[in-house]
Tab-separated table of C-alpha atoms in Angstrom:
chain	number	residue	atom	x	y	z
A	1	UNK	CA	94.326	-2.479	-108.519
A	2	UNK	CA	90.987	-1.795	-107.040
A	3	UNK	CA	89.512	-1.442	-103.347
A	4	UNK	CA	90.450	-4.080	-101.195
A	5	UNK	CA	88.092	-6.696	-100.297
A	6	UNK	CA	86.569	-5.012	-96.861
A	7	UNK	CA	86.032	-1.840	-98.435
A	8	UNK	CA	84.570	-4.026	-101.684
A	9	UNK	CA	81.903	-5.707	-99.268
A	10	UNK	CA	81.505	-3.002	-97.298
A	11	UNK	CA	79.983	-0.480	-100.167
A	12	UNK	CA	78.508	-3.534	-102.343
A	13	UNK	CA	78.053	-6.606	-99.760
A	14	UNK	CA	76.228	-4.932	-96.619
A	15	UNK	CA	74.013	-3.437	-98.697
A	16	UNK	CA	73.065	-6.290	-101.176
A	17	UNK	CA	72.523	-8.552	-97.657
A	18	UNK	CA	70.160	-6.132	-96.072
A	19	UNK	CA	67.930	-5.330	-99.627
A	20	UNK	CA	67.424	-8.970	-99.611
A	21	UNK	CA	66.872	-9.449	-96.164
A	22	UNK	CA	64.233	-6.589	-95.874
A	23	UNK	CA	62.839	-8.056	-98.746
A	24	UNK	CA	62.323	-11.537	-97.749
A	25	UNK	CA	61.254	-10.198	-94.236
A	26	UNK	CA	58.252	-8.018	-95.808
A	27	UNK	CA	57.579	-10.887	-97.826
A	28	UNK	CA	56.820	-12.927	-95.061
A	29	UNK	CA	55.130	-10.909	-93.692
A	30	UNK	CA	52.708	-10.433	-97.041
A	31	UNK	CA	52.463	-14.055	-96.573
A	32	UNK	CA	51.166	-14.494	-93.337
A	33	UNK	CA	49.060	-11.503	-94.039
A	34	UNK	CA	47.281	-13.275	-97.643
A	35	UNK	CA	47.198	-16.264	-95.217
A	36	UNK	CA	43.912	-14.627	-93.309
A	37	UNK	CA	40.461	-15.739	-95.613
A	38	UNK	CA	39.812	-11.770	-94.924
A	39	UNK	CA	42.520	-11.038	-96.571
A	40	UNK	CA	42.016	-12.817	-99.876
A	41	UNK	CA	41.812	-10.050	-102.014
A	42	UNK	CA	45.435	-8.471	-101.025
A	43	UNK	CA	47.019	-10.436	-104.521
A	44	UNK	CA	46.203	-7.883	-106.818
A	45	UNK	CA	47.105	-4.649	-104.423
A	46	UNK	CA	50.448	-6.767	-103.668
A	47	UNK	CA	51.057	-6.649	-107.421
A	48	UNK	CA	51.310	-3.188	-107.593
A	49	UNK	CA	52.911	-2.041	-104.425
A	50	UNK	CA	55.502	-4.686	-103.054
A	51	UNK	CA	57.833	-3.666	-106.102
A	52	UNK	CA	57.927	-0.080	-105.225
A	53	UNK	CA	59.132	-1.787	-101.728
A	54	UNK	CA	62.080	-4.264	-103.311
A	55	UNK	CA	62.999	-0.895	-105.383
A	56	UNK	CA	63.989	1.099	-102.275
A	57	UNK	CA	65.130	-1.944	-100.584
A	58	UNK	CA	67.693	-1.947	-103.887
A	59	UNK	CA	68.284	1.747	-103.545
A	60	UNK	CA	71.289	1.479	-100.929
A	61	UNK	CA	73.497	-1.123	-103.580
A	62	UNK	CA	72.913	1.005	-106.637
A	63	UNK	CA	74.520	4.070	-104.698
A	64	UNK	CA	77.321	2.023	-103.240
A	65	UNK	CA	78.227	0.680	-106.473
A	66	UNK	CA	78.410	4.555	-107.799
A	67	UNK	CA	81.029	5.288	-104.996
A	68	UNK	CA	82.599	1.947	-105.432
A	69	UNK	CA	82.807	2.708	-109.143
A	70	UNK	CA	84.809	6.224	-108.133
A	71	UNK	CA	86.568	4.637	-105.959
A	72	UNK	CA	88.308	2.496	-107.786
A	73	UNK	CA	89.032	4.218	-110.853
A	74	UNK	CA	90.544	6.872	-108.076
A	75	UNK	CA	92.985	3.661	-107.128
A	76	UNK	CA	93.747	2.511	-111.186
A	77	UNK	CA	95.056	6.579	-111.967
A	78	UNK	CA	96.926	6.597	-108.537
A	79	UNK	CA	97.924	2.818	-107.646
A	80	UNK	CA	97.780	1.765	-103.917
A	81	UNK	CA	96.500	3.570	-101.338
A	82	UNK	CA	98.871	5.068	-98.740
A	83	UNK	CA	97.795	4.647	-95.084
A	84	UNK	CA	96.250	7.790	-94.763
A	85	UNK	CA	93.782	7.529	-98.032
A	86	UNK	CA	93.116	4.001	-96.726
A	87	UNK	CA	91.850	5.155	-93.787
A	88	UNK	CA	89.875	7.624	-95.802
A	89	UNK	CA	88.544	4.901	-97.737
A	90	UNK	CA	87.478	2.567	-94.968
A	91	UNK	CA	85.593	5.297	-93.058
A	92	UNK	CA	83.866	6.318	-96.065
A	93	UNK	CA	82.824	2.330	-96.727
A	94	UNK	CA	82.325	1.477	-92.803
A	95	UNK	CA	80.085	4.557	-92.873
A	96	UNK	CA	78.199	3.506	-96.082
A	97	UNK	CA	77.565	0.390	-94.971
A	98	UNK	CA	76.015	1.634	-91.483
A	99	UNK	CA	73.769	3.972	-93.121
A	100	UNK	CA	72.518	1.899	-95.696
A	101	UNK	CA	71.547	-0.791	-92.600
A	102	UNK	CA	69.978	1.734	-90.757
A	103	UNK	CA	68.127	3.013	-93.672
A	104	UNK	CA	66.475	-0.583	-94.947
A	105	UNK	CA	66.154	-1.749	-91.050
A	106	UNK	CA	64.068	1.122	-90.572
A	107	UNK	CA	61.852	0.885	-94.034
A	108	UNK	CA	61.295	-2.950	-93.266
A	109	UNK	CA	60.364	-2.500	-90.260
A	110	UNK	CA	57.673	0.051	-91.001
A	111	UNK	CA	57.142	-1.894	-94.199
A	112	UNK	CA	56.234	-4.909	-92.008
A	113	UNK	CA	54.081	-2.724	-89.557
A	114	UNK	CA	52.294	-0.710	-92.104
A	115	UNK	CA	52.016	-3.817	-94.549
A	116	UNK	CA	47.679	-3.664	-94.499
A	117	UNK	CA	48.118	-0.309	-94.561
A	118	UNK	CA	51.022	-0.182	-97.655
A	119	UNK	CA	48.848	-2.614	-99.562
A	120	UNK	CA	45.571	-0.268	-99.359
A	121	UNK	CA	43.848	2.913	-100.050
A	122	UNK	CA	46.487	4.515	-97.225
A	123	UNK	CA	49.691	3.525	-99.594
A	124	UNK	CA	50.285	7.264	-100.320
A	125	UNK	CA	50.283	8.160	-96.435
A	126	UNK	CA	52.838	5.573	-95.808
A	127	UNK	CA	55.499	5.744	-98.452
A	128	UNK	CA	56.253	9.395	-97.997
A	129	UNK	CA	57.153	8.505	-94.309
A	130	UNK	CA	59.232	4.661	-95.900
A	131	UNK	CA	61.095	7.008	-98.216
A	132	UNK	CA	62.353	9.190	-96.043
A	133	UNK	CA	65.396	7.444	-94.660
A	134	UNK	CA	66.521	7.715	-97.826
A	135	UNK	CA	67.616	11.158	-96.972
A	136	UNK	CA	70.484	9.914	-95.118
A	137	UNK	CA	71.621	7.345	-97.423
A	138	UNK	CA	71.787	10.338	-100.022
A	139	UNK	CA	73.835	12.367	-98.051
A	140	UNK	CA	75.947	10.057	-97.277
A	141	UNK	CA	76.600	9.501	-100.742
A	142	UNK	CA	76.796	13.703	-100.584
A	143	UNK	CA	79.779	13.308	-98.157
A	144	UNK	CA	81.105	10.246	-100.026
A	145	UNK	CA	81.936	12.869	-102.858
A	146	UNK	CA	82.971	15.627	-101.132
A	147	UNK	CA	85.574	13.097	-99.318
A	148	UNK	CA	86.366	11.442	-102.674
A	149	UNK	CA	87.513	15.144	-104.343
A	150	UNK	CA	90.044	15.393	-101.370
A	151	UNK	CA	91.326	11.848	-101.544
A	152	UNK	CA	94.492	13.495	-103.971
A	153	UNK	CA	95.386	14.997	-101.854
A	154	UNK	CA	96.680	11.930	-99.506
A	155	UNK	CA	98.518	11.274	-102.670
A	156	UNK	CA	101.613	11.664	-104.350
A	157	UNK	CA	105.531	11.598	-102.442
A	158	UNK	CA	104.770	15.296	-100.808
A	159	UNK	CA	100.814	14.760	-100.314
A	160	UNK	CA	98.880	18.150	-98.765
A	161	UNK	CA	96.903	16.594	-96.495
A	162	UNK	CA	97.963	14.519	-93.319
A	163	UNK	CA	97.302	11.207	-90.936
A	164	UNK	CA	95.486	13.616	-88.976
A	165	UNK	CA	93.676	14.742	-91.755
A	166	UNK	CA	92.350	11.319	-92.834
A	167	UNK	CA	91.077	10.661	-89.051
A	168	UNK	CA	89.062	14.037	-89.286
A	169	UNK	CA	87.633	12.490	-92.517
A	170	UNK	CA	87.073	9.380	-90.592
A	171	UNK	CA	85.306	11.074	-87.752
A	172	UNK	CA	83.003	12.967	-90.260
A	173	UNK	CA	82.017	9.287	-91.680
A	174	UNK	CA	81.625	8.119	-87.959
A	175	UNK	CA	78.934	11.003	-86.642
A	176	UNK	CA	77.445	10.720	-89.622
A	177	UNK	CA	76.656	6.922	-89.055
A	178	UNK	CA	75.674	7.987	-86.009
A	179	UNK	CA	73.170	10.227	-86.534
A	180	UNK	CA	71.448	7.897	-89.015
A	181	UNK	CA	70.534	6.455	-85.865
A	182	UNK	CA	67.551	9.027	-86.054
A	183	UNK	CA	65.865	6.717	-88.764
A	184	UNK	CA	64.538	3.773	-86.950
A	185	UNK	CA	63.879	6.453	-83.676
A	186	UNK	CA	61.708	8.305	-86.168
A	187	UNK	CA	60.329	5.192	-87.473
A	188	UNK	CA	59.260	4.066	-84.367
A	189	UNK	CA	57.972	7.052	-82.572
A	190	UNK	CA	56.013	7.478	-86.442
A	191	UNK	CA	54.181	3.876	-85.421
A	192	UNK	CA	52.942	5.316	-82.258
A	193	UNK	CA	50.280	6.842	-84.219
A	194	UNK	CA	47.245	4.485	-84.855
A	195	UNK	CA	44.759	6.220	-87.241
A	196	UNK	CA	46.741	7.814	-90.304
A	197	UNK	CA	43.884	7.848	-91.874
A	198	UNK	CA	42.773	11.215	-90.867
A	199	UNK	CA	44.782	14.774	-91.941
A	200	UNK	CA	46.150	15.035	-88.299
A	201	UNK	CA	47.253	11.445	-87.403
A	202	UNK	CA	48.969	11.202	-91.283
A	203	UNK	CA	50.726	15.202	-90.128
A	204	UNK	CA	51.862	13.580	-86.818
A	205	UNK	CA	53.398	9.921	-88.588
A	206	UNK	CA	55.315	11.894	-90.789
A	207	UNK	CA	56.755	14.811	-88.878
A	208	UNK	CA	58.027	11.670	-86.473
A	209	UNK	CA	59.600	9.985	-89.450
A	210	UNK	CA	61.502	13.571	-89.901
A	211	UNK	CA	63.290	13.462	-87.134
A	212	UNK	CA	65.994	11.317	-88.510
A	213	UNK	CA	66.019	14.154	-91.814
A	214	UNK	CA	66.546	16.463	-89.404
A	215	UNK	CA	69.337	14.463	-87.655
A	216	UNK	CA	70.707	13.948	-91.329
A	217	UNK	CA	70.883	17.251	-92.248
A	218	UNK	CA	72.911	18.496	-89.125
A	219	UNK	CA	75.526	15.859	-89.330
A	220	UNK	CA	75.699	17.067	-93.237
A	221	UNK	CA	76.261	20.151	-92.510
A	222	UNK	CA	78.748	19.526	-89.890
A	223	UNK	CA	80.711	17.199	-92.094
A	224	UNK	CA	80.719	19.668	-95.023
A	225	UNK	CA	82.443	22.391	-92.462
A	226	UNK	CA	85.397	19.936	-91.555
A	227	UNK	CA	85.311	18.485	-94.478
A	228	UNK	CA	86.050	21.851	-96.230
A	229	UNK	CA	88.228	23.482	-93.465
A	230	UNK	CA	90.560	20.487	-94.479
């Protein structure tokens, strides 16, 4: 058996449905912009740098298949879940699939506001601040793990670790969704500043954007002490 069908879309389906959303979204949005006769010569820039968008937008699936992958050869050694790992597993999904959201909510919608500015000279000021969400979505992947290595422990006719136990794994997945909040907060604080095209407005867009990193790497560290005082 593999991962039932919640936990399947949850870690595969959420994220495929909000790559291709983002994507279509910025794509309209290149659309409208190409519509403007000033903006004729935006083809050949497009090219280039609307791949590198669709490629992060893809980002969230290819990790979520990873975990999915783990997941269910964790389910063909061991069989069915009991209760407790199935609550383990769910969190760990449900979580996933928040952060991943979050994460290609916020890059669209800077990728939509920043589009002129993605598509020109400025492209290198703006995708350090798109890629930065990212940060969550890998340490969510980071807790997926760590969670993963103690899911034998749920197992087996004696198993080590508790219900209990599985709902302070499920809490860790739950803050940490949570604080991925931080991402489109950072993203929109970052679009506050109007010239980027200068040293200090490019240092001010991107320490806003950190704010969900910094967010990110609290709730890691968090998770990583219950997680190991488990």
């Amino acid at each position: 058996s593999g991962p039932d069908l919640v936990v399947t879309f949850l870690f595969l389906g959420v994220p495929i449905l909000a790559g291709i959303a983002g994507s279509v979204l910025v794509w309209s949005a290149y659309s409208d912009l190409r519509s403007r006769p000033e903006e004729s010569d935006l083809a050949s820039l497009a090219r280039a740098r609307l791949p590198v968008f669709f490629a992060l937008s893809a980002v969230p699936f290819v990790f979520g298949l990873s975990l999915w992958l783990l997941l269910s050869g964790a389910e063909l050694e061991h069989g069915s879940l009991p209760v407790p790992a199935e609550t383990v597993a769910f969190w760990m999904a449900a979580g996933y699939a928040i952060v991943a959201v979050l994460v290609v909510a916020s890059q669209t919608w800077l990728g939509r506001a920043r589009l002129r500015e993605f598509l020109s000279v400025q492209f290198g000021r703006v995708l350090p601040v798109m890629v930065i969400p990212n940060t969550s979505l890998v340490f969510a992947v980071v807790l997926s793990y760590l969670a993963l290595g103690r899911l034998p422990d749920f197992l087996g006719p004696t198993p080590a670790l508790s219900e209990a136990a599985a709902n302070s794994v499920a809490l860790v997945f739950q803050v940490f969704a949570l604080a991925a909040l931080g991402n489109p907060v950072g993203i929109a604080l970052s679009l506050r500043v109007r010239d980027i095209t200068t040293t200090q407005g490019f240092t001010r867009m991107l320490s806003f954007a950190e704010i969900a990193a910094f967010l990110s790497i609290v709730a890691l560290v968090w998770g990583f002490l219950q997680l190991g005082s488990l």
